[in-house]
PDB file of C-alpha atoms in Angstrom:
ATOM      1  CA  MET A  13       7.179  19.114  -2.861  1.00 48.00           C
ATOM      2  CA  ALA A  14       6.141  18.829  -6.504  1.00 44.00           C
ATOM      3  CA  GLU A  15       7.631  22.195  -7.655  1.00 43.00           C
ATOM      4  CA  ASN A  16      10.786  20.670  -6.843  1.00 44.00           C
ATOM      5  CA  ALA A  17      10.301  17.887  -9.381  1.00 43.00           C
ATOM      6  CA  GLY A  18      13.148  18.228 -11.557  1.00 41.00           C
ATOM      7  CA  THR A  19      13.762  16.788 -15.123  1.00 40.00           C
ATOM      8  CA  SER A  20      16.921  14.609 -13.934  1.00 42.00           C
ATOM      9  CA  GLY A  21      16.634  11.179 -12.716  1.00 46.00           C
ATOM     10  CA  THR A  22      16.313  10.642  -9.080  1.00 46.00           C
ATOM     11  CA  THR A  23      18.387   8.179  -6.831  1.00 48.00           C
ATOM     12  CA  SER A  24      17.068   4.860  -5.290  1.00 51.00           C
ATOM     13  CA  ASN A  25      17.893   4.044  -1.550  1.00 52.00           C
ATOM     14  CA  ASN A  26      21.075   1.793  -2.780  1.00 50.00           C
ATOM     15  CA  GLY A  27      22.451   4.766  -4.665  1.00 49.00           C
ATOM     16  CA  ASN A  28      21.393   3.983  -8.296  1.00 49.00           C
ATOM     17  CA  ASN A  29      19.788   6.346 -10.721  1.00 48.00           C
ATOM     18  CA  VAL A  30      16.689   5.007 -11.543  1.00 56.00           C
ATOM     19  CA  GLY A  31      15.905   7.559 -14.525  1.00 62.00           C
ATOM     20  CA  PHE A  32      12.407   8.960 -13.405  1.00 61.00           C
ATOM     21  CA  LYS A  33      11.283  12.292 -12.412  1.00 64.00           C
ATOM     22  CA  GLU A  34      10.324  12.762  -8.974  1.00 61.00           C
ATOM     23  CA  GLN A  35       6.698  13.579  -9.955  1.00 60.00           C
ATOM     24  CA  ASP A  36       6.689  10.467 -11.856  1.00 70.00           C
ATOM     25  CA  GLN A  37       6.959   8.510  -8.599  1.00 85.00           C
ATOM     26  CA  LEU A  38       4.212  10.693  -6.970  1.00 93.00           C
ATOM     27  CA  LEU A  39       0.554   9.121  -6.508  1.00 93.00           C
ATOM     28  CA  PRO A  40      -1.552  11.527  -8.734  1.00 95.00           C
ATOM     29  CA  ILE A  41      -2.596  14.814  -6.974  1.00 95.00           C
ATOM     30  CA  ALA A  42      -6.083  14.684  -8.078  1.00 95.00           C
ATOM     31  CA  ASN A  43      -6.348  11.275  -6.621  1.00 96.00           C
ATOM     32  CA  VAL A  44      -4.707  12.348  -3.470  1.00 96.00           C
ATOM     33  CA  GLY A  45      -7.088  15.365  -3.092  1.00 96.00           C
ATOM     34  CA  ARG A  46     -10.194  13.479  -3.808  1.00 96.00           C
ATOM     35  CA  ILE A  47      -9.209  10.863  -0.954  1.00 96.00           C
ATOM     36  CA  MET A  48      -8.734  13.930   1.518  1.00 96.00           C
ATOM     37  CA  LYS A  49     -11.885  15.207   0.450  1.00 96.00           C
ATOM     38  CA  GLN A  50     -13.784  12.298   1.401  1.00 96.00           C
ATOM     39  CA  ILE A  51     -13.092  12.430   5.055  1.00 94.00           C
ATOM     40  CA  LEU A  52     -13.680  16.277   5.299  1.00 96.00           C
ATOM     41  CA  PRO A  53     -16.978  18.162   5.363  1.00 95.00           C
ATOM     42  CA  PRO A  54     -18.629  18.841   2.026  1.00 92.00           C
ATOM     43  CA  ASN A  55     -17.589  22.718   2.409  1.00 94.00           C
ATOM     44  CA  ALA A  56     -14.234  22.292   3.599  1.00 96.00           C
ATOM     45  CA  LYS A  57     -11.255  23.168   1.261  1.00 96.00           C
ATOM     46  CA  ILE A  58      -7.754  21.956   0.988  1.00 96.00           C
ATOM     47  CA  SER A  59      -4.815  24.043  -0.120  1.00 97.00           C
ATOM     48  CA  LYS A  60      -2.572  22.978  -2.802  1.00 96.00           C
ATOM     49  CA  GLU A  61       0.463  22.606  -0.278  1.00 97.00           C
ATOM     50  CA  ALA A  62      -1.621  20.594   1.743  1.00 97.00           C
ATOM     51  CA  LYS A  63      -2.625  18.249  -1.333  1.00 97.00           C
ATOM     52  CA  GLU A  64       1.457  18.161  -2.493  1.00 96.00           C
ATOM     53  CA  THR A  65       2.478  17.328   1.043  1.00 97.00           C
ATOM     54  CA  MET A  66      -0.099  14.377   1.364  1.00 97.00           C
ATOM     55  CA  GLN A  67       0.906  13.457  -1.830  1.00 96.00           C
ATOM     56  CA  GLU A  68       4.805  13.085  -1.033  1.00 96.00           C
ATOM     57  CA  CYS A  69       3.900  11.241   2.427  1.00 96.00           C
ATOM     58  CA  ALA A  70       1.627   8.761   0.889  1.00 95.00           C
ATOM     59  CA  SER A  71       4.012   8.151  -2.146  1.00 95.00           C
ATOM     60  CA  GLU A  72       6.901   7.527   0.298  1.00 95.00           C
ATOM     61  CA  PHE A  73       5.015   5.494   2.704  1.00 95.00           C
ATOM     62  CA  ILE A  74       4.003   3.256  -0.259  1.00 95.00           C
ATOM     63  CA  SER A  75       7.754   3.087  -1.537  1.00 95.00           C
ATOM     64  CA  PHE A  76       8.879   2.483   2.019  1.00 96.00           C
ATOM     65  CA  VAL A  77       6.648  -0.233   2.405  1.00 97.00           C
ATOM     66  CA  THR A  78       6.948  -1.801  -0.854  1.00 97.00           C
ATOM     67  CA  GLY A  79      10.953  -1.751  -0.898  1.00 97.00           C
ATOM     68  CA  GLU A  80      10.681  -3.950   2.347  1.00 97.00           C
ATOM     69  CA  ALA A  81       8.481  -6.400   0.704  1.00 97.00           C
ATOM     70  CA  SER A  82      10.899  -6.346  -2.204  1.00 97.00           C
ATOM     71  CA  GLU A  83      13.718  -7.403  -0.362  1.00 97.00           C
ATOM     72  CA  LYS A  84      11.884 -10.171   1.278  1.00 96.00           C
ATOM     73  CA  CYS A  85      10.994 -11.714  -2.059  1.00 96.00           C
ATOM     74  CA  LYS A  86      14.768 -11.084  -3.228  1.00 97.00           C
ATOM     75  CA  LYS A  87      15.606 -13.051  -0.260  1.00 97.00           C
ATOM     76  CA  GLU A  88      13.224 -15.769  -1.080  1.00 96.00           C
ATOM     77  CA  ARG A  89      14.437 -15.289  -4.944  1.00 96.00           C
ATOM     78  CA  ARG A  90      10.924 -14.301  -5.844  1.00 95.00           C
ATOM     79  CA  LYS A  91      10.288 -11.665  -8.607  1.00 95.00           C
ATOM     80  CA  THR A  92       6.419 -10.935  -7.710  1.00 96.00           C
ATOM     81  CA  VAL A  93       5.624  -8.921  -4.586  1.00 96.00           C
ATOM     82  CA  ASN A  94       1.859 -10.037  -3.286  1.00 95.00           C
ATOM     83  CA  GLY A  95      -0.404  -8.758  -0.677  1.00 94.00           C
ATOM     84  CA  ASP A  96       0.857 -11.183   2.091  1.00 95.00           C
ATOM     85  CA  ASP A  97       4.632  -9.690   1.181  1.00 96.00           C
ATOM     86  CA  ILE A  98       3.157  -6.240   1.698  1.00 96.00           C
ATOM     87  CA  CYS A  99       1.147  -7.103   5.071  1.00 95.00           C
ATOM     88  CA  TRP A 100       4.590  -9.023   6.295  1.00 95.00           C
ATOM     89  CA  ALA A 101       6.442  -5.693   5.563  1.00 96.00           C
ATOM     90  CA  LEU A 102       3.730  -3.637   7.376  1.00 96.00           C
ATOM     91  CA  ALA A 103       4.123  -5.851  10.507  1.00 95.00           C
ATOM     92  CA  THR A 104       7.987  -6.077  10.071  1.00 95.00           C
ATOM     93  CA  LEU A 105       8.126  -2.428  10.225  1.00 96.00           C
ATOM     94  CA  GLY A 106       5.993  -2.111  13.283  1.00 95.00           C
ATOM     95  CA  LEU A 107       2.671  -1.122  11.630  1.00 95.00           C
ATOM     96  CA  ASP A 108       0.516  -3.682  13.114  1.00 92.00           C
ATOM     97  CA  ASP A 109      -2.274  -0.898  12.974  1.00 93.00           C
ATOM     98  CA  TYR A 110      -2.291  -1.293   9.164  1.00 92.00           C
ATOM     99  CA  ALA A 111      -1.050  -4.919   8.690  1.00 93.00           C
ATOM    100  CA  VAL A 112      -4.066  -6.569  10.439  1.00 92.00           C
ATOM    101  CA  PRO A 113      -6.853  -4.729   8.675  1.00 94.00           C
ATOM    102  CA  LEU A 114      -5.169  -5.364   5.190  1.00 94.00           C
ATOM    103  CA  LYS A 115      -4.887  -9.244   6.110  1.00 93.00           C
ATOM    104  CA  ARG A 116      -8.565  -9.072   6.722  1.00 94.00           C
ATOM    105  CA  TYR A 117      -9.101  -7.400   3.661  1.00 94.00           C
ATOM    106  CA  LEU A 118      -7.081  -9.782   1.719  1.00 94.00           C
ATOM    107  CA  LEU A 119      -8.995 -12.505   3.300  1.00 93.00           C
ATOM    108  CA  ARG A 120     -12.225 -11.313   2.300  1.00 94.00           C
ATOM    109  CA  TYR A 121     -11.028  -9.977  -1.201  1.00 93.00           C
ATOM    110  CA  ARG A 122      -9.705 -13.718  -2.060  1.00 92.00           C
ATOM    111  CA  GLU A 123     -13.202 -14.980  -0.622  1.00 93.00           C
ATOM    112  CA  LEU A 124     -15.259 -12.773  -3.104  1.00 93.00           C
ATOM    113  CA  GLU A 125     -12.744 -13.768  -6.015  1.00 89.00           C
ATOM    114  CA  GLY A 126     -13.425 -17.537  -5.088  1.00 86.00           C
ATOM    115  CA  GLU A 127     -17.021 -17.322  -5.411  1.00 82.00           C
ATOM    116  CA  GLN A 128     -16.428 -15.520  -8.791  1.00 79.00           C
ATOM    117  CA  LYS A 129     -14.081 -18.077  -9.883  1.00 68.00           C
ATOM    118  CA  PRO A 130     -14.936 -21.459  -8.596  1.00 56.00           C
ATOM    119  CA  ALA A 131     -12.154 -23.386 -10.203  1.00 52.00           C
ATOM    120  CA  ALA A 132      -9.541 -20.978  -8.699  1.00 45.00           C
ATOM    121  CA  ASN A 133     -10.964 -21.996  -5.197  1.00 42.00           C
ATOM    122  CA  HIS A 134      -9.237 -25.358  -4.584  1.00 44.00           C
ATOM    123  CA  ASP A 135      -5.952 -24.415  -3.110  1.00 46.00           C
ATOM    124  CA  LYS A 136      -7.054 -21.274  -0.607  1.00 41.00           C
ATOM    125  CA  VAL A 137      -4.558 -20.852   2.071  1.00 43.00           C
ATOM    126  CA  ALA A 138      -5.190 -18.565   5.008  1.00 42.00           C
ATOM    127  CA  ILE A 139      -2.740 -15.639   5.060  1.00 40.00           C
ATOM    128  CA  VAL A 140      -3.043 -14.779   8.661  1.00 44.00           C
ATOM    129  CA  ASP A 141       0.586 -15.994   9.727  1.00 45.00           C
ATOM    130  CA  ASN A 142       2.268 -13.031  10.621  1.00 46.00           C
ATOM    131  CA  CYS A 143      -0.825 -11.043  12.262  1.00 49.00           C
ATOM    132  CA  ASN A 144      -3.384 -11.950  14.760  1.00 46.00           C
ATOM    133  CA  VAL A 145      -6.530 -11.403  13.368  1.00 47.00           C
ATOM    134  CA  GLU A 146      -9.373 -11.570  15.395  1.00 47.00           C
ATOM    135  CA  ASP A 147     -12.973 -10.954  15.069  1.00 44.00           C
ATOM    136  CA  GLY A 148     -12.979  -7.822  17.105  1.00 45.00           C
ATOM    137  CA  ASP A 149     -10.168  -6.238  15.109  1.00 46.00           C
ATOM    138  CA  ASN A 150     -10.823  -2.815  13.733  1.00 44.00           C
ATOM    139  CA  MET A 151     -11.278  -2.820  10.075  1.00 45.00           C
ATOM    140  CA  GLY A 152     -11.185   0.819   9.433  1.00 46.00           C
ATOM    141  CA  PRO A 153     -12.099   1.662   5.820  1.00 46.00           C
ATOM    142  CA  PHE A 154     -11.385  -1.986   4.653  1.00 45.00           C
ATOM    143  CA  ILE A 155     -14.924  -3.235   5.731  1.00 40.00           C
TER     144      ILE A 155
END
C-alpha cells in the first residue's frame, strides 16, 4: 500500500522505468476518502487501511483502462486520449456496466457544452458507436 511507496522509479507494464514514486501515481488519499464517505452513513468511519486499499485499486483501475485506450490511440497514430477512447476501452475490457453510463454522461456533457459554446455545436457527432445506449439504461452516479 502507500507505506510501500519507495523513492525509486516504478516500472511500467512494458518494463520501462518511468521515474515516478509509486505514491505519485496514486489518486490523492483525501479525495478517495471523501468519495468513500459520500456513500456511507454520516457517523461511519473509514480506516486508513481501507482508504489506502481503495486508493490503490482506483488508481490501478484508471491506469488499466487508460492504458487500453492509449494503445488504441497509438495504433491510430493519435496522441490524445479522449472520452470516446475511454468508453471504447471499458467496453473492450468487458466493463460495459461502466461504459454505457459513461457514454451517456459524455453525450449529456457535450450537449451542455454545446449550449454554452454555440460556435462549437456545428459538427456534433453521436458517440454511441461501441455501446448500446437505450433510454432505460441505468446512469448510476452520472445523472
